[in-house]
XYZ file of C-alpha atoms in Angstrom:
508
model
C 63.356 81.778 39.824
C 64.598 85.410 40.545
C 62.323 87.572 42.925
C 61.362 90.868 41.544
C 63.031 94.069 42.279
C 62.520 97.829 42.701
C 62.109 99.242 38.918
C 63.693 102.408 37.947
C 66.424 104.593 39.898
C 67.377 103.216 43.095
C 70.113 105.620 43.691
C 69.330 107.050 46.878
C 67.698 104.718 49.539
C 66.204 105.968 52.775
C 66.119 103.351 55.700
C 63.656 103.842 58.395
C 64.961 102.248 61.705
C 68.558 101.310 62.639
C 67.413 97.973 64.384
C 69.242 94.833 63.048
C 67.164 94.705 59.881
C 67.912 98.304 59.050
C 71.217 97.994 59.812
C 71.865 94.764 57.537
C 69.782 96.690 54.700
C 71.946 99.782 54.840
C 75.448 97.593 54.904
C 74.150 95.765 51.970
C 72.856 98.723 50.117
C 76.124 100.612 50.818
C 78.138 97.765 49.660
C 76.171 97.631 46.126
C 77.053 101.366 45.620
C 73.685 102.861 46.701
C 73.678 106.334 48.847
C 71.927 105.394 52.098
C 70.214 107.406 54.770
C 69.137 105.896 57.913
C 66.523 107.665 59.866
C 66.213 106.327 63.609
C 63.923 107.572 66.265
C 66.251 106.856 69.257
C 69.697 108.366 69.762
C 71.388 105.101 69.317
C 71.303 102.168 66.921
C 69.657 98.852 67.920
C 65.777 98.932 67.666
C 64.432 96.298 69.739
C 68.025 95.630 71.175
C 67.604 98.770 73.368
C 69.703 99.977 76.350
C 69.563 101.289 79.603
C 72.223 102.743 81.924
C 71.505 102.689 85.556
C 73.984 103.475 88.371
C 76.754 101.433 86.647
C 74.839 98.542 85.122
C 74.824 98.462 81.416
C 71.374 96.919 80.551
C 70.561 95.429 77.427
C 66.588 95.808 77.170
C 66.354 93.717 74.011
C 67.491 90.088 73.030
C 70.279 88.265 74.963
C 71.055 85.136 72.967
C 73.018 85.650 69.776
C 73.281 82.859 67.266
C 74.791 82.214 63.947
C 77.917 84.356 63.719
C 78.060 83.639 60.033
C 74.991 85.868 59.434
C 76.581 88.549 61.213
C 79.524 88.313 59.300
C 77.516 88.280 56.247
C 76.451 91.706 57.020
C 79.880 93.166 57.618
C 81.302 91.443 54.563
C 78.890 93.495 52.436
C 81.151 96.498 52.916
C 84.488 94.632 52.893
C 84.900 93.861 56.587
C 84.706 91.228 59.039
C 82.852 90.989 62.359
C 86.166 90.392 64.075
C 87.573 93.803 63.205
C 84.842 95.448 64.899
C 83.475 93.254 67.499
C 84.740 90.806 70.108
C 82.088 87.964 69.925
C 82.815 84.965 72.581
C 81.261 81.669 72.708
C 78.962 80.892 75.429
C 79.585 77.446 77.016
C 77.624 75.916 77.959
C 75.113 77.421 75.640
C 72.263 77.027 78.460
C 71.867 75.280 81.638
C 68.491 73.514 81.829
C 67.011 72.917 85.492
C 64.011 70.987 85.824
C 61.447 70.821 88.769
C 62.518 67.348 89.742
C 65.910 68.799 90.752
C 67.879 67.545 87.807
C 70.050 69.586 85.312
C 71.875 69.355 82.332
C 74.361 71.641 80.455
C 73.809 72.079 76.811
C 76.916 72.252 74.662
C 77.274 72.962 71.229
C 80.407 70.610 70.719
C 78.944 66.889 69.878
C 81.295 64.988 72.074
C 80.575 67.132 74.873
C 76.884 66.946 74.740
C 76.787 63.320 73.979
C 78.579 62.840 77.251
C 76.367 65.084 79.284
C 73.251 63.442 77.865
C 74.685 59.930 78.429
C 75.454 61.139 82.124
C 71.724 62.664 82.300
C 69.699 60.113 80.738
C 71.644 57.070 79.652
C 73.191 55.736 76.524
C 69.945 55.403 74.397
C 69.289 59.016 74.775
C 72.723 59.870 74.011
C 72.621 57.894 70.773
C 69.050 59.700 69.970
C 70.731 62.813 70.629
C 73.241 62.244 67.932
C 70.729 61.322 65.339
C 68.498 64.452 66.433
C 71.423 66.524 65.723
C 72.304 65.162 62.380
C 68.405 65.706 61.393
C 68.713 69.442 62.712
C 71.837 69.746 60.613
C 70.288 68.442 57.575
C 66.997 70.393 58.222
C 68.923 73.477 58.199
C 71.150 72.930 55.182
C 67.979 71.933 53.348
C 65.925 74.847 54.024
C 68.335 77.888 54.745
C 68.744 78.974 51.129
C 65.415 78.032 49.804
C 63.278 78.907 52.608
C 64.756 81.137 55.413
C 67.112 83.344 53.026
C 65.180 83.909 50.162
C 62.540 86.317 48.766
C 59.036 84.956 47.700
C 56.966 86.559 44.980
C 54.126 84.094 45.523
C 53.465 80.803 47.434
C 54.154 79.295 43.986
C 57.940 80.340 44.631
C 58.181 77.311 47.098
C 57.109 74.594 44.355
C 60.538 73.114 43.723
C 62.903 70.336 44.470
C 63.955 71.923 47.673
C 60.504 71.974 48.840
C 60.265 68.096 48.085
C 63.284 67.658 49.862
C 62.079 69.580 53.123
C 58.823 67.578 53.084
C 60.717 64.459 52.729
C 63.011 65.041 56.050
C 59.473 66.010 58.025
C 59.985 69.632 57.510
C 56.184 70.141 57.419
C 55.451 67.726 60.431
C 54.917 68.995 63.861
C 58.353 70.009 65.855
C 57.483 67.949 68.651
C 56.623 64.824 66.729
C 60.055 64.948 64.840
C 62.047 65.481 68.274
C 60.018 62.637 69.855
C 61.575 60.132 67.182
C 64.873 60.752 68.587
C 64.455 61.318 72.195
C 61.839 59.701 74.770
C 62.946 61.476 77.848
C 60.509 64.382 78.243
C 63.161 66.681 79.992
C 65.576 66.084 77.014
C 62.663 66.964 74.379
C 62.070 70.417 76.220
C 65.668 71.444 75.567
C 65.070 70.917 71.836
C 61.646 72.443 71.548
C 61.137 75.293 73.999
C 62.449 77.580 71.311
C 58.955 77.395 69.624
C 57.876 80.001 72.211
C 60.172 82.366 70.237
C 58.236 81.198 67.294
C 55.029 82.078 69.054
C 53.472 78.373 68.698
C 53.461 75.492 70.944
C 55.778 72.620 70.043
C 53.134 70.324 69.472
C 51.654 72.624 66.750
C 54.654 74.362 65.368
C 55.926 73.204 62.038
C 58.931 71.320 62.175
C 60.781 73.783 59.985
C 61.033 75.931 63.000
C 63.054 73.530 64.720
C 66.011 75.072 62.817
C 65.792 77.481 65.801
C 67.341 74.748 67.949
C 69.844 74.113 65.452
C 70.842 77.608 65.793
C 71.454 77.547 69.516
C 72.265 73.880 70.131
C 74.435 72.990 67.535
C 75.571 76.236 65.708
C 76.327 77.602 69.415
C 75.421 80.808 71.324
C 77.611 83.902 71.497
C 77.946 86.958 73.687
C 79.796 90.375 72.638
C 82.235 92.111 74.753
C 80.131 95.161 75.863
C 76.813 93.513 75.914
C 74.710 92.863 73.082
C 74.394 96.555 72.270
C 78.103 95.992 71.215
C 76.527 94.407 68.007
C 74.395 97.205 66.460
C 77.010 99.559 67.412
C 79.566 97.823 65.564
C 77.235 97.463 62.509
C 76.320 101.255 62.725
C 80.270 102.014 62.839
C 80.798 99.773 59.697
C 78.102 101.424 57.741
C 79.036 104.931 58.865
C 82.566 104.158 57.440
C 81.039 102.901 54.246
C 79.299 106.335 53.629
C 75.838 105.715 55.193
C 74.237 108.821 56.721
C 72.334 108.320 59.925
C 69.936 110.710 61.544
C 69.530 109.771 64.977
C 66.666 111.177 67.132
C 64.504 111.749 64.303
C 61.063 109.932 63.709
C 59.544 109.503 60.276
C 55.954 110.879 60.186
C 54.879 110.571 56.534
C 55.852 109.331 53.072
C 55.683 111.766 50.304
C 54.265 109.750 46.945
C 54.033 110.430 43.271
C 51.997 107.811 41.616
C 53.359 104.516 42.431
C 56.729 105.867 44.181
C 57.540 107.279 47.483
C 59.625 110.276 46.590
C 60.708 111.485 50.051
C 60.241 111.049 53.886
C 59.271 113.537 56.239
C 60.322 113.518 60.019
C 59.311 115.103 62.873
C 62.186 117.601 63.116
C 60.714 119.066 59.641
C 63.295 117.445 57.547
C 62.297 116.183 54.043
C 64.458 113.405 52.610
C 64.148 112.816 48.938
C 64.899 109.104 48.067
C 64.685 106.809 44.928
C 63.301 103.987 47.318
C 62.593 103.287 50.909
C 63.154 100.316 53.424
C 60.636 100.304 56.328
C 61.649 98.545 59.455
C 59.306 100.142 61.739
C 56.885 98.421 64.054
C 54.012 96.883 62.063
C 51.401 99.350 63.146
C 53.274 102.226 62.469
C 54.394 100.794 58.905
C 50.691 100.393 57.983
C 49.940 103.915 59.461
C 52.802 105.297 57.197
C 51.655 103.569 54.042
C 48.045 104.484 54.832
C 46.792 100.839 54.499
C 46.031 97.669 56.118
C 46.882 94.284 54.836
C 44.511 92.320 52.670
C 44.460 88.965 54.178
C 41.995 86.348 54.238
C 42.932 85.443 57.795
C 43.749 88.251 60.398
C 47.481 88.391 61.669
C 48.076 86.527 64.732
C 50.502 87.955 67.326
C 53.276 85.959 69.172
C 52.952 85.375 72.870
C 54.695 88.314 74.766
C 57.011 88.229 77.970
C 57.522 90.046 81.170
C 61.343 90.868 81.381
C 63.105 91.762 84.370
C 66.414 93.469 84.843
C 68.070 93.043 88.223
C 71.059 94.146 89.897
C 72.292 91.793 92.433
C 75.297 90.840 94.651
C 77.833 88.553 92.686
C 76.312 85.355 91.936
C 78.326 82.082 92.554
C 80.828 81.634 89.824
C 79.212 78.536 88.514
C 76.156 80.168 87.845
C 75.498 79.843 84.021
C 75.261 82.701 81.409
C 71.814 81.396 80.233
C 69.804 79.231 82.768
C 66.225 77.908 82.017
C 64.122 77.146 84.902
C 61.499 74.810 83.731
C 58.178 74.376 85.771
C 56.577 71.064 86.335
C 53.752 71.840 84.399
C 55.682 72.787 81.217
C 53.024 71.405 78.842
C 50.434 73.744 80.449
C 52.464 76.713 79.991
C 51.614 76.707 76.250
C 47.594 76.269 77.124
C 47.982 78.947 79.541
C 49.407 81.566 77.537
C 48.683 80.818 73.956
C 45.077 79.343 74.367
C 43.601 80.745 77.452
C 45.512 83.968 77.504
C 46.322 83.465 81.321
C 49.704 83.775 83.142
C 51.659 80.756 83.847
C 50.330 78.816 86.601
C 53.773 77.182 87.337
C 56.222 79.615 85.511
C 59.111 78.599 83.684
C 61.659 81.387 82.936
C 65.138 82.208 81.183
C 67.763 83.671 83.639
C 70.399 85.284 81.794
C 73.361 86.505 83.623
C 75.240 88.780 80.982
C 77.954 89.606 83.646
C 79.146 86.019 83.146
C 80.247 87.183 79.840
C 81.507 90.398 80.534
C 81.866 91.610 84.482
C 82.061 95.106 83.441
C 78.438 95.484 82.730
C 77.853 95.917 86.488
C 79.471 97.812 89.111
C 82.489 95.817 90.808
C 81.145 93.003 93.085
C 77.716 93.100 91.481
C 75.844 90.973 89.018
C 73.299 91.884 86.649
C 70.196 89.479 85.782
C 67.800 89.464 82.952
C 64.740 87.335 83.572
C 62.204 86.584 80.915
C 58.831 84.814 81.756
C 56.447 84.231 78.579
C 53.270 85.951 79.053
C 49.886 86.356 77.014
C 49.743 89.212 74.436
C 47.439 91.964 74.907
C 45.088 90.712 72.164
C 44.727 86.966 73.731
C 44.773 88.037 77.432
C 42.861 90.540 79.513
C 45.317 91.368 82.249
C 45.538 94.613 83.938
C 49.509 95.208 84.004
C 49.267 98.566 85.707
C 47.531 96.714 88.424
C 49.346 93.319 88.837
C 52.654 94.203 87.229
C 54.657 94.837 90.432
C 53.174 91.788 92.373
C 54.044 89.388 89.379
C 57.549 90.618 88.999
C 58.159 90.386 92.864
C 56.819 86.624 92.307
C 59.167 86.147 89.467
C 62.075 87.009 91.627
C 60.810 84.668 94.197
C 60.926 81.811 91.554
C 64.582 82.812 90.784
C 65.474 82.669 94.276
C 63.768 79.510 95.174
C 64.958 77.659 92.275
C 68.515 79.101 91.440
C 69.759 81.845 93.705
C 69.169 81.407 97.541
C 68.927 84.766 99.049
C 68.459 86.820 96.062
C 65.757 88.967 97.589
C 68.283 89.976 100.241
C 69.488 92.644 98.208
C 68.359 92.525 94.813
C 67.490 95.695 93.016
C 64.730 95.939 90.380
C 66.346 97.915 87.536
C 63.850 97.935 84.954
C 60.767 96.027 83.849
C 58.819 95.696 80.830
C 55.564 94.220 80.466
C 53.166 93.622 77.518
C 51.565 97.104 78.200
C 54.999 98.554 77.899
C 55.935 96.758 74.672
C 52.674 98.221 73.496
C 53.678 101.704 74.380
C 57.040 101.042 72.063
C 54.524 100.273 69.342
C 54.831 96.716 69.109
C 51.848 94.922 67.909
C 49.476 93.279 70.470
C 52.327 94.262 73.203
C 54.931 91.710 72.173
C 58.274 91.788 71.244
C 58.162 88.590 69.334
C 56.113 89.982 66.473
C 54.119 87.721 64.690
C 53.593 84.145 65.463
C 55.188 81.413 62.957
C 51.910 79.620 62.217
C 51.450 77.779 58.808
C 49.431 80.931 57.645
C 52.385 83.200 58.660
C 55.223 81.243 57.166
C 57.455 81.777 54.395
C 55.383 83.316 51.529
C 52.368 83.224 53.560
C 53.903 85.887 56.124
C 53.507 89.528 55.223
C 55.321 90.335 52.101
C 58.480 92.510 51.822
C 56.976 94.364 49.016
C 53.769 96.740 48.989
C 51.141 96.358 46.573
C 50.658 99.340 44.523
C 53.979 100.727 45.570
C 56.813 100.100 43.195
C 59.758 101.081 45.319
C 58.717 100.373 49.153
C 60.293 97.528 50.712
C 59.742 96.115 54.093
C 62.092 94.528 56.576
C 62.214 93.416 60.105
C 60.698 90.740 62.237
C 57.061 90.771 60.890
C 57.965 90.080 57.590
C 60.265 87.251 56.030
C 61.821 85.233 57.258
C 60.643 85.891 60.706
C 61.712 86.617 64.501
C 65.174 86.586 65.930
C 68.455 88.337 65.643
C 69.623 86.002 62.917
C 66.313 86.200 60.710
C 66.030 89.902 61.217
C 69.568 90.489 59.712
C 68.515 88.361 56.836
C 65.435 90.156 56.278
C 67.590 93.231 55.855
C 69.711 91.521 53.053
C 66.569 90.238 51.537
C 65.070 93.897 51.436
C 68.642 94.937 49.778
C 67.844 92.184 47.380
C 64.363 93.760 46.644
C 66.153 97.068 45.966
C 69.012 95.941 43.756
C 68.405 92.800 42.721
C 70.087 89.685 44.299
C 73.918 89.404 44.870
C 76.544 86.852 45.289
C 76.624 87.471 49.061
C 78.246 84.004 50.125
C 81.238 84.701 47.562
C 81.903 88.012 49.316
C 81.777 86.494 52.798
C 84.184 83.724 51.768
C 86.625 85.991 50.150
C 86.977 88.390 53.248
C 87.386 85.023 55.430
C 90.113 83.989 53.302
C 91.891 87.422 53.091
C 91.670 87.631 56.964
C 93.461 84.011 57.630
């Protein structure tokens, strides 16, 4: 079934926002012969993949974990390029180091043989065999759901009623994530390694649909990557490719209004008094801003539910021991309680579990000589579920998180650590993010696939949405896909895989 596309002329498309979704949409539209103008409020591309430079530290204020390089390749392929011509993307190995409250630790490798050996040493041969079976299931899950569930437009829930849905149900895709992982792994520590990603989806693993275990496939099987120059190098490269393909960028310009004629948007207006005429518009703005521009609220039987938020610290410190991993997950003893605290009770974690990223492990030039850069992420309640005065407790909570990292990972960290920047839920809210969360809407059943806010707008023929609050959802790969899905709505579906394969063959 072919999803509907914008009727009438689509010669000139305005894309609002130069985040990953907007950049992907611009590349796909330009590759299909459209004139494209991107309007971005910041002086640079990236959207939530923000940046901050402080005294020689090059800080990425958004995502730090990049997966699925094939989806990145697809965006470049839309304009006849390959990512390797624009970007040095290096594999991160181990993808993660998981450290537990009992003092045990395991390195997570995407290579099957190395991971089997690691699991065998960590938990014995039965768990190693279970890991292999889990890996096969995750791979089957990804292959079954990608084209028909993740990377497809839906006109209605009826679009799901097909043979692919039946196959997805048959392999347990609509059971609970935690339940499916328990089929293969009995060691509770290992189960955490393959279910903690549900926090990104905004749902506890015992409540999350198993279809979202595909996130575990992305980082534990497909692998984790890091670009030379930091994560900001990716939007910079995408924008440069788009610019060379003829896309016009207007940075430092905020869209303030949409001009309408009947059921069509005919122009966008900006705060610098520009009027940009258009035949279609792609909105990648934060959801509250999107609804303000459209002058409407969603009509849904159930209110939208935001994902949990996070507190993120950016820390400059003396050089860490060389064996410190690029990504380390410090699991607290009360892991299961974490979800109850954050999601159900709107409280701070009683026993924090945190992600510590050391981007200077991948590129030492991101910090001054002899120094390291750390990114510490602690899940937290969003502003809708919790009643926390961040202006009052923010500094003390940040200091407490530094203590956690010092006690569990880097002894002596506090001796010379410099807190470069902190983002709390209140700060995310000031950036326009719904309920103060950078993870957008939770992936509950009622906000999954065709039940997620649509990327079309009722009553408007030529307005399309993209980004983490629409389908397919949260994360760098999925927002890149959302940009391509928005382009498909404008032009009709293109044969994207053929173009990607042709370019890869030509570059060999």
